[in-house]
Short mmCIF file of C-alpha atoms in Angstrom, two decimals:
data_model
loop_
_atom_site.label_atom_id
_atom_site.label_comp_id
_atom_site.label_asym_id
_atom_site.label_seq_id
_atom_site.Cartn_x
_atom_site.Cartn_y
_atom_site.Cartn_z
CA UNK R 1 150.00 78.26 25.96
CA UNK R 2 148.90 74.44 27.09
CA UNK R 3 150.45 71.75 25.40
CA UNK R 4 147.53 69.02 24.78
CA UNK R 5 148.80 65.74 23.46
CA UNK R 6 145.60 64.68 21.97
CA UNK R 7 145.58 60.94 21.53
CA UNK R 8 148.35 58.39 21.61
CA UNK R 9 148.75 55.18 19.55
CA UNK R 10 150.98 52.56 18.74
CA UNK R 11 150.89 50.92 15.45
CA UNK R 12 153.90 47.83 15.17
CA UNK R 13 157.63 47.85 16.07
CA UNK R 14 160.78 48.33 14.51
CA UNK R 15 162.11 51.56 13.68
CA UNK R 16 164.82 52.54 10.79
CA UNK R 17 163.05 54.58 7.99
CA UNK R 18 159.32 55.12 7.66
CA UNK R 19 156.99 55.44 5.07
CA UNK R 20 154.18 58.33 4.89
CA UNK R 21 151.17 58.74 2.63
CA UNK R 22 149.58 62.06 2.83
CA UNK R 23 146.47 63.61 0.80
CA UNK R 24 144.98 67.10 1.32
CA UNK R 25 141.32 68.10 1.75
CA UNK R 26 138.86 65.57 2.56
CA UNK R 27 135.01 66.06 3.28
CA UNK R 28 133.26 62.98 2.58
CA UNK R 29 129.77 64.96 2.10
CA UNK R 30 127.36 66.97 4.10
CA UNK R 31 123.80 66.27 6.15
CA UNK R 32 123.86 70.40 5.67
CA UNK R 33 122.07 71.07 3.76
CA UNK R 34 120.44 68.46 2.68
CA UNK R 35 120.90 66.30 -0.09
CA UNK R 36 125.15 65.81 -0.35
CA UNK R 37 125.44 62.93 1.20
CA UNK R 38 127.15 60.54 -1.44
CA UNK R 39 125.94 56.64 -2.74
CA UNK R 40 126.05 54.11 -0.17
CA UNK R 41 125.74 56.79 2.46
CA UNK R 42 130.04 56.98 1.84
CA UNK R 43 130.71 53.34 2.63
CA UNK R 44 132.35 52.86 -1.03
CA UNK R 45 133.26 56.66 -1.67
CA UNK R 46 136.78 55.89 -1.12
CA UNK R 47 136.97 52.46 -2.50
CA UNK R 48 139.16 52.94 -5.42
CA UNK R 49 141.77 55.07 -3.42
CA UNK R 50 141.73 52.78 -0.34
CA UNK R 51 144.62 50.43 -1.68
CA UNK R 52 147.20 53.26 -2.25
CA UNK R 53 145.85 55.25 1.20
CA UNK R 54 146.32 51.91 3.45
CA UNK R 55 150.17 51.05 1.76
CA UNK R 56 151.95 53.20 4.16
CA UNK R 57 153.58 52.80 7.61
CA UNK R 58 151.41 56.07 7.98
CA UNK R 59 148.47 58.34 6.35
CA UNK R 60 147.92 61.74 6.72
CA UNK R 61 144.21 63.69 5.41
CA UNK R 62 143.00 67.08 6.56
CA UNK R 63 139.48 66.66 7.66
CA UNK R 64 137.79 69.80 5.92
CA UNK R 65 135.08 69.88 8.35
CA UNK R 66 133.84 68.66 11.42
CA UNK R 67 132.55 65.13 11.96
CA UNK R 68 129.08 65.78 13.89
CA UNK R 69 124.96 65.08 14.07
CA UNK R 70 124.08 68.21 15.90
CA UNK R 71 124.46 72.11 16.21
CA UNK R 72 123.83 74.88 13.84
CA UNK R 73 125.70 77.08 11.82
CA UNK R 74 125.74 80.91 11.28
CA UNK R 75 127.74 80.07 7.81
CA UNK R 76 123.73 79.37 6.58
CA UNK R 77 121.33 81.75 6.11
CA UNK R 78 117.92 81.96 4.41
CA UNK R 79 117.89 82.24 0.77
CA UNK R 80 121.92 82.14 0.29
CA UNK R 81 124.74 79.87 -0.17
CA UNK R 82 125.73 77.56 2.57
CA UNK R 83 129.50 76.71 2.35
CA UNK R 84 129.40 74.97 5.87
CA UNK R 85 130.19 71.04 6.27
CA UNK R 86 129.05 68.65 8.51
CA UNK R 87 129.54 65.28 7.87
CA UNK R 88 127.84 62.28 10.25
CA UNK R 89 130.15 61.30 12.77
CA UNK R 90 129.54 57.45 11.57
CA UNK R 91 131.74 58.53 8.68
CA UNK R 92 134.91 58.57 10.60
CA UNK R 93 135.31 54.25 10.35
CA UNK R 94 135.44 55.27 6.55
CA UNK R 95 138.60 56.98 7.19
CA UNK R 96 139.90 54.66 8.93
CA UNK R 97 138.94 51.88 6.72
CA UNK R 98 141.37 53.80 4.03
CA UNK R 99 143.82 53.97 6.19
CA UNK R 100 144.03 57.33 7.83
CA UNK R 101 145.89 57.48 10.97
CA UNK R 102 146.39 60.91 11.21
CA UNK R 103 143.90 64.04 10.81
CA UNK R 104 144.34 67.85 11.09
CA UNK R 105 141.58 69.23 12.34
CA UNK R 106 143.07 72.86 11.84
CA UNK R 107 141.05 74.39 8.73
CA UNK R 108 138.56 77.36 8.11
CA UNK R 109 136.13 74.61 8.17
CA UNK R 110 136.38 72.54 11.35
CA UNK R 111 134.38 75.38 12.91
CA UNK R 112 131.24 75.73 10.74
CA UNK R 113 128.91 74.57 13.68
CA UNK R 114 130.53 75.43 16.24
CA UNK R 115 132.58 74.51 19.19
CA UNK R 116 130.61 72.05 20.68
CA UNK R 117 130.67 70.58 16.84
CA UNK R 118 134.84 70.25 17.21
CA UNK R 119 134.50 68.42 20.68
CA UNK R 120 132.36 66.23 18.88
CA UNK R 121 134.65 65.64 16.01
CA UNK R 122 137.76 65.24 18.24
CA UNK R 123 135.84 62.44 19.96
CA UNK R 124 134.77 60.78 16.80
CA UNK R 125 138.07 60.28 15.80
CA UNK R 126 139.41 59.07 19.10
CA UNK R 127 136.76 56.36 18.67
CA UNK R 128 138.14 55.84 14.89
CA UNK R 129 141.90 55.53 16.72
CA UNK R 130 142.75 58.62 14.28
CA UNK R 131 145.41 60.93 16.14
CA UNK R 132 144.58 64.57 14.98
CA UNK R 133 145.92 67.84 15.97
CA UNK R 134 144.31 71.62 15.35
CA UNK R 135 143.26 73.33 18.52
CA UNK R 136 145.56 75.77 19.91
CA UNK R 137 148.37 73.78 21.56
CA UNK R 138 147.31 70.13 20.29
CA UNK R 139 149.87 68.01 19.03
CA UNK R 140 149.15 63.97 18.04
CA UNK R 141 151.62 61.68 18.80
CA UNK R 142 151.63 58.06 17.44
CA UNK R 143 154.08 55.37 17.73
CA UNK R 144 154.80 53.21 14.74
CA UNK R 145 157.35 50.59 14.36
CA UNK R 146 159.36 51.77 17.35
CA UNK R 147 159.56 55.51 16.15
CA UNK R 148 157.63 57.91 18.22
CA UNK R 149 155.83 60.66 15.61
CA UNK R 150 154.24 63.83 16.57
CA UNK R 151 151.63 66.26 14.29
CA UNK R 152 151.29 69.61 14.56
CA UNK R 153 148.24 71.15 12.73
CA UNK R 154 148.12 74.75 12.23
CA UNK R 155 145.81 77.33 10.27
CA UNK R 156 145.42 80.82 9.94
CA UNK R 157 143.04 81.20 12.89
CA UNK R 158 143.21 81.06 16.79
CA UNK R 159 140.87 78.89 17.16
CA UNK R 160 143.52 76.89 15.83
CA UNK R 161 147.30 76.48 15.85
CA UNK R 162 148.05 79.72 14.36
CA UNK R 163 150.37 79.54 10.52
CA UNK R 164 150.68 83.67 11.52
CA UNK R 165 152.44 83.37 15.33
CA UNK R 166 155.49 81.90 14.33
CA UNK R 167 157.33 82.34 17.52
CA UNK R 168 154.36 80.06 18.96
CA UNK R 169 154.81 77.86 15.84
CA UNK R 170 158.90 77.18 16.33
CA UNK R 171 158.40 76.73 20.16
CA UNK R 172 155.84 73.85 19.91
CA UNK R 173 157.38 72.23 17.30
CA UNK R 174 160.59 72.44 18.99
CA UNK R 175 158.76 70.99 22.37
CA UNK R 176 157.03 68.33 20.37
CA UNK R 177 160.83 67.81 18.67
CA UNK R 178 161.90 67.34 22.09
CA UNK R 179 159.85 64.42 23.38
CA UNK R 180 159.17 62.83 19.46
CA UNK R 181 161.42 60.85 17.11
CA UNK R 182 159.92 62.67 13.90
CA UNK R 183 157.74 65.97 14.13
CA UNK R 184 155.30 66.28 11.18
CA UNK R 185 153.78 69.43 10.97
CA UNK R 186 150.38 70.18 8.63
CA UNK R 187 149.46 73.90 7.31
CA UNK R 188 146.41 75.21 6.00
CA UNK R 189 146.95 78.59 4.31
CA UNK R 190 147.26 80.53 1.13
CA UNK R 191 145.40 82.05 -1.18
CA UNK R 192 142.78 79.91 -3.02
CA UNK R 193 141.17 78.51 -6.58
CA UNK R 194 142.86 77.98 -9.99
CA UNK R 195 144.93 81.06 -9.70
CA UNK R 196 146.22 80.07 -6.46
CA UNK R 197 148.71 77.29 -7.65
CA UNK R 198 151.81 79.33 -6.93
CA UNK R 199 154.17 79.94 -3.91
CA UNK R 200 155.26 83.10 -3.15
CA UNK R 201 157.74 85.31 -1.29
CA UNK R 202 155.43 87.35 1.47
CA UNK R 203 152.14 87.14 3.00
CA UNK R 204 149.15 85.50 0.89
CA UNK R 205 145.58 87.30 1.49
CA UNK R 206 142.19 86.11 -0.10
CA UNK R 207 139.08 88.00 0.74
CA UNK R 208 140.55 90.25 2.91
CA UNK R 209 142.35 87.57 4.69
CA UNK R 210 146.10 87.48 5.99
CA UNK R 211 146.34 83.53 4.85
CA UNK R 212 150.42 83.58 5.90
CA UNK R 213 153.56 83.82 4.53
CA UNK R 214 153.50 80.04 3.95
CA UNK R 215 157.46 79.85 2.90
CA UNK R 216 159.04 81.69 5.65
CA UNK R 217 156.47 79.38 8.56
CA UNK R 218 157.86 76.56 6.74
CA UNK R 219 161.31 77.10 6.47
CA UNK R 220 160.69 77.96 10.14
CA UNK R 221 158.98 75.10 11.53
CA UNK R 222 161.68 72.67 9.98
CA UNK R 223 164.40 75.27 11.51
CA UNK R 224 162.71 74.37 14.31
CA UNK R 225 162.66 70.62 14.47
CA UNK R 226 159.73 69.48 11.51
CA UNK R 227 161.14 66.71 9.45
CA UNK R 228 158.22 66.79 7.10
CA UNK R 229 155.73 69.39 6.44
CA UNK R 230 152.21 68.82 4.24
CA UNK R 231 150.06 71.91 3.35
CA UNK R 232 146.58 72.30 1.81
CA UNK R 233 144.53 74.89 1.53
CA UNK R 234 144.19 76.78 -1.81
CA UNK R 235 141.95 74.03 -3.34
CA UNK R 236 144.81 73.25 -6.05
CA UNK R 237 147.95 71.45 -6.16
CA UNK R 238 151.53 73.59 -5.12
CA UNK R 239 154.82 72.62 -5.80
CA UNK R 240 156.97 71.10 -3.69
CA UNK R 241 160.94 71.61 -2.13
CA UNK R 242 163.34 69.79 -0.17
CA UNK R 243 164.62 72.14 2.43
CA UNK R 244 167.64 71.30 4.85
CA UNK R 245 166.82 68.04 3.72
CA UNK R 246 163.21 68.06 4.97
CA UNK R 247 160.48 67.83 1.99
CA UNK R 248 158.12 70.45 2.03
CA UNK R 249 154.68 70.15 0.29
CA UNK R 250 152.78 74.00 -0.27
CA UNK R 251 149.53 72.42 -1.12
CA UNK R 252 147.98 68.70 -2.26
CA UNK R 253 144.96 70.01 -3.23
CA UNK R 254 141.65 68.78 -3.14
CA UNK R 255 141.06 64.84 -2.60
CA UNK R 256 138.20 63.39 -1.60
CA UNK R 257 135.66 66.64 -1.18
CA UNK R 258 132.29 65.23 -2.12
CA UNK R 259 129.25 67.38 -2.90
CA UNK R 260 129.95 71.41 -2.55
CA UNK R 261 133.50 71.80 -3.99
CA UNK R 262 134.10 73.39 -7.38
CA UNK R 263 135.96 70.71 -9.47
CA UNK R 264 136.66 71.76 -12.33
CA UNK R 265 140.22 71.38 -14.18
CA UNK R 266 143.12 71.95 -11.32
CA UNK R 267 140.41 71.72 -8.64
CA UNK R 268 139.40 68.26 -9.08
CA UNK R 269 142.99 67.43 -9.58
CA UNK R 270 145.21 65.89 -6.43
CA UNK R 271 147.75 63.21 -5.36
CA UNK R 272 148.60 60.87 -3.27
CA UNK R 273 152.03 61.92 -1.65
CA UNK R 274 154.40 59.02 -0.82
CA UNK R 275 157.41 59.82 1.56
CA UNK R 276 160.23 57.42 2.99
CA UNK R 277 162.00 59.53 5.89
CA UNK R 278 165.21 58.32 7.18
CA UNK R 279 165.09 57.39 11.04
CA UNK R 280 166.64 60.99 11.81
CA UNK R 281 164.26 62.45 9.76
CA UNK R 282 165.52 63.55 6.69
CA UNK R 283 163.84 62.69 3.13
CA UNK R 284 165.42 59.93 1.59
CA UNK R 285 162.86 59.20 -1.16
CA UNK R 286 158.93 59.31 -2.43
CA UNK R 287 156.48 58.90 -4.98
CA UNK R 288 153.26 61.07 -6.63
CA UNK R 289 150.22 58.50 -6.87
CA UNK R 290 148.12 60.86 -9.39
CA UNK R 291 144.49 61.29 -8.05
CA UNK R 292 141.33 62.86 -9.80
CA UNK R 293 137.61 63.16 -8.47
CA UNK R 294 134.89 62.22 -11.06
CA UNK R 295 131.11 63.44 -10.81
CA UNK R 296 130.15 64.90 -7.16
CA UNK R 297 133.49 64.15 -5.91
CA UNK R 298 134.73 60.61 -6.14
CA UNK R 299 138.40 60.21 -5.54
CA UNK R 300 139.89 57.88 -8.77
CA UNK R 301 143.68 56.77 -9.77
CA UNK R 302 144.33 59.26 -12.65
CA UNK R 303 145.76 57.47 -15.54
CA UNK R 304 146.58 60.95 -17.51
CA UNK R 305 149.26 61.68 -13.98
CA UNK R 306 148.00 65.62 -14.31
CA UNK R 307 148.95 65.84 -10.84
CA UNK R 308 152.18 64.18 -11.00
CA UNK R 309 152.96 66.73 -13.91
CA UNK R 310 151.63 69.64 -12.34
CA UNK R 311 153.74 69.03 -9.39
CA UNK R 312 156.83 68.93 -11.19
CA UNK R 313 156.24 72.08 -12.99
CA UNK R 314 155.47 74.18 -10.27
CA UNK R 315 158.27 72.86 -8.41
CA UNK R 316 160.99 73.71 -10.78
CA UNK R 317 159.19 77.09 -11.57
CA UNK R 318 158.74 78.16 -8.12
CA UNK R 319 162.21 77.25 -6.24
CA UNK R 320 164.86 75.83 -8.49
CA UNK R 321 167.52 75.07 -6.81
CA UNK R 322 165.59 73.76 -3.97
CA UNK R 323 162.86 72.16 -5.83
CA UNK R 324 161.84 68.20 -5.62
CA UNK R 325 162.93 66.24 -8.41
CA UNK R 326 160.25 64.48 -10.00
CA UNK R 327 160.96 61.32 -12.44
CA UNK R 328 158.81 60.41 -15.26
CA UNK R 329 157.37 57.38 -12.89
CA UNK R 330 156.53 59.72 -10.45
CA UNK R 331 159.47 59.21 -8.50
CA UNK R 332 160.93 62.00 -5.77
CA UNK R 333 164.36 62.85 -5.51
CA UNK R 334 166.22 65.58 -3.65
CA UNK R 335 168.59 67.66 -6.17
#
C-alpha cells in the first residue's frame, strides 16, 4: 500500500480544542446531462448555509461526484436514466467560499467519468486549497491553529480507501495517528433511501452490494487512533454515538445535492454537525444546525429542526447506552 499525503495546509495558530463543522453529500449540479445546472450557474446555491458552514475552525463535505469539464461516462446510455455527476470544475471556489476545507473524494460517485475525471477533481480542489482524501492510500493533512489534522476517506470500493479491508483501514489510520495531532476519518457505506435510516449489527448490502459492516469499521478505526468519524451514504440521516469518547456520526444525509436526488421527506432532510474536540482528541461538546433543501435542491436553515429530532431518536433507539445526548437546543452531550 502507498501512503499519499494529498495536500497540506495551514490555517492559523494556537492549538487547545478545535471546532469542526461537517455536512454529508454535496453535488452542486450536473453539465450531464444537460439541463441541472442550478440559478446563477451555483454562485448563490449555498448562500443561506454559508454563515453556519464558514463558523468553524474546520468544515468537512463529501463531494458526491467529481469536479470536471471532460470525459464520458458508461453510467449513461441511450434512452435510460443517467445517475452520473459531473459538476464544472469552476464550482470548487463555491466550496470554498462556504467554507469547506476538507473533501472526501471516496464515494460510488467520484468515478462516474472516469479516472482521468478524479485526477481532474483532485486538482481542482488543490487549486480551491481544499485537502481531500479517497484514493487508495490518500490521507489529507491540514494544520489549524497549531494542531496538525489528518482525513482519511474510505468507501466500499478499491478504487477507493476500502470501509470492507479493515486491517488496511486500522493500519493507515494508525500511521496517519502517528504523524497527526487528530485523525478524522470519513465513511461512505450502508444501505440507502428512507428505509435506510437505521444502524445495524452486521454487514449492510443494497443491490447486491456488500456496503460494510459500518459499526464494527468504526469502532475499529477509533480503536485504531480516529478521534472523530463522519459517515454518509444512505441518502438519510443516522444516529449518532460517542464511543471511547470519540463521536461517531453513521450518516448526515443529504445536503446540498442539487438537480438528480430524490428529496422527498427524510431525503431532503440533513444537518449541519458541530463538534468541539479536546486537544487529545476526545469529544467534549457539539451542536445539530437543522438543514433542509427546498425545490431542485437548495440547502436552507430548517426552522421545524426535523433533523435535529431525527437524530436524537435514532440515536437513543439504535445504541442506548452509547448514544449522543441531544438537548432540546440542539446541543450534544456524551452520556
Amino acid at each position: 500500500m502507498t501512503l499519499m499525503v494529498v495536500l497540506a495546509l495551514t490555517l492559523g495558530q494556537d492549538g487547545g480544542s478545535l471546532r469542526v463543522r461537517a455536512v454529508g453529500d454535496v453535488m452542486l449540479g450536473t453539465s450531464v446531462p444537460e439541463g441541472f445546472l442550478p440559478p446563477d450557474d451555483g454562485a448563490t446555491l449555498l448562500a443561506e448555509v454559508t454563515p453556519w458552514l464558514a463558523d468553524a475552525d474546520l468544515t468537512f463535505a463529501n463531494l458526491e461526484g467529481p469536479l470536471c469539464d471532460s470525459g464520458s461516462s458508461t453510467k449513461c446510455r441511450r434512452g435510460g436514466s443517467c445517475y452520473a455527476f459531473r459538476s464544472p470544475t469552476r464550482y470548487a471556489r463555491y466550496l470554498t467560499a462556504a467554507g469547506v476545507d476538507l473533501a472526501s473524494t471516496a464515494n460510488n460517485h467520484s468515478g462516474d467519468f472516469g479516472e482521468a475525471c478524479r485526477r481532474e477533481t483532485e486538482r481542482a480542489l488543490d487549486a480551491a486549497g481544499i485537502a481531500w482524501s479517497g484514493p487508495p492510500g490518500s490521507i489529507a493533512s491540514v494544520t489549524v491553529r497549531g494542531q496538525k489534522v489528518a482525513l482519511v476517506a474510505f468507501h466500499t470500493s478499491g478504487a477507493t480507501n476500502d470501509v470492507n479491508d479493515v486491517a488496511t483501514a486500522r493500519r493507515l489510520v494508525a500511521q496517519a495517528a502517528s504523524t497527526h495531532d487528530l485523525v478524522f476519518v470519513s465513511f461512505h457505506g450502508g444501505a440507502e433511501g428512507l428505509g435506510a435510516d437505521r444502524v445495524r449489527d452486521g454487514k449492510e448490502r443494497y443491490l447486491g452490494e456488500n456496503r460494510g459492516d459500518l459499526k464494527a469499521f468504526a469502532h475499529a478505526v477509533v480503536d485504531a487512533g480516529a478521534d472523530l468519524v463522519l459517515g454518509h451514504g444512505p441518502h438519510v440521516l443516522r444516529g449518532m454515538e460517542v464511543y471511547k469518547g470519540r463521536l461517531v456520526a453513521y450518516s448526515l444525509g443529504n445536503f446540498a445535492t442539487y438537480g438528480r436526488f430524490s428529496l422527498g421527506g427524510a431525503l431532503g432532510v440533513s444537518v449541519i454537525l458541530e463538534v468541539e474536540l479536546a486537544g487529545d482528541g476526545s469529544f467534549l461538546t457539539g451542536r445539530l444546525l437543522s438543514t433542509r433543501q427546498e425545490g431542485k435542491g437548495v440547502p436552507k436553515p430548517d426552522e421545524d429542526r426535523r433533523g435535529q429530532r431525527a437524530i436524537a431518536a435514532l440515536s437513543a433507539r439504535d445504541f442506548q447506552k452509547t448514544a449522543v445526548r441531544v438537548a432540546p437546543d440542539g446541543t450534544l452531550s456524551a452520556r
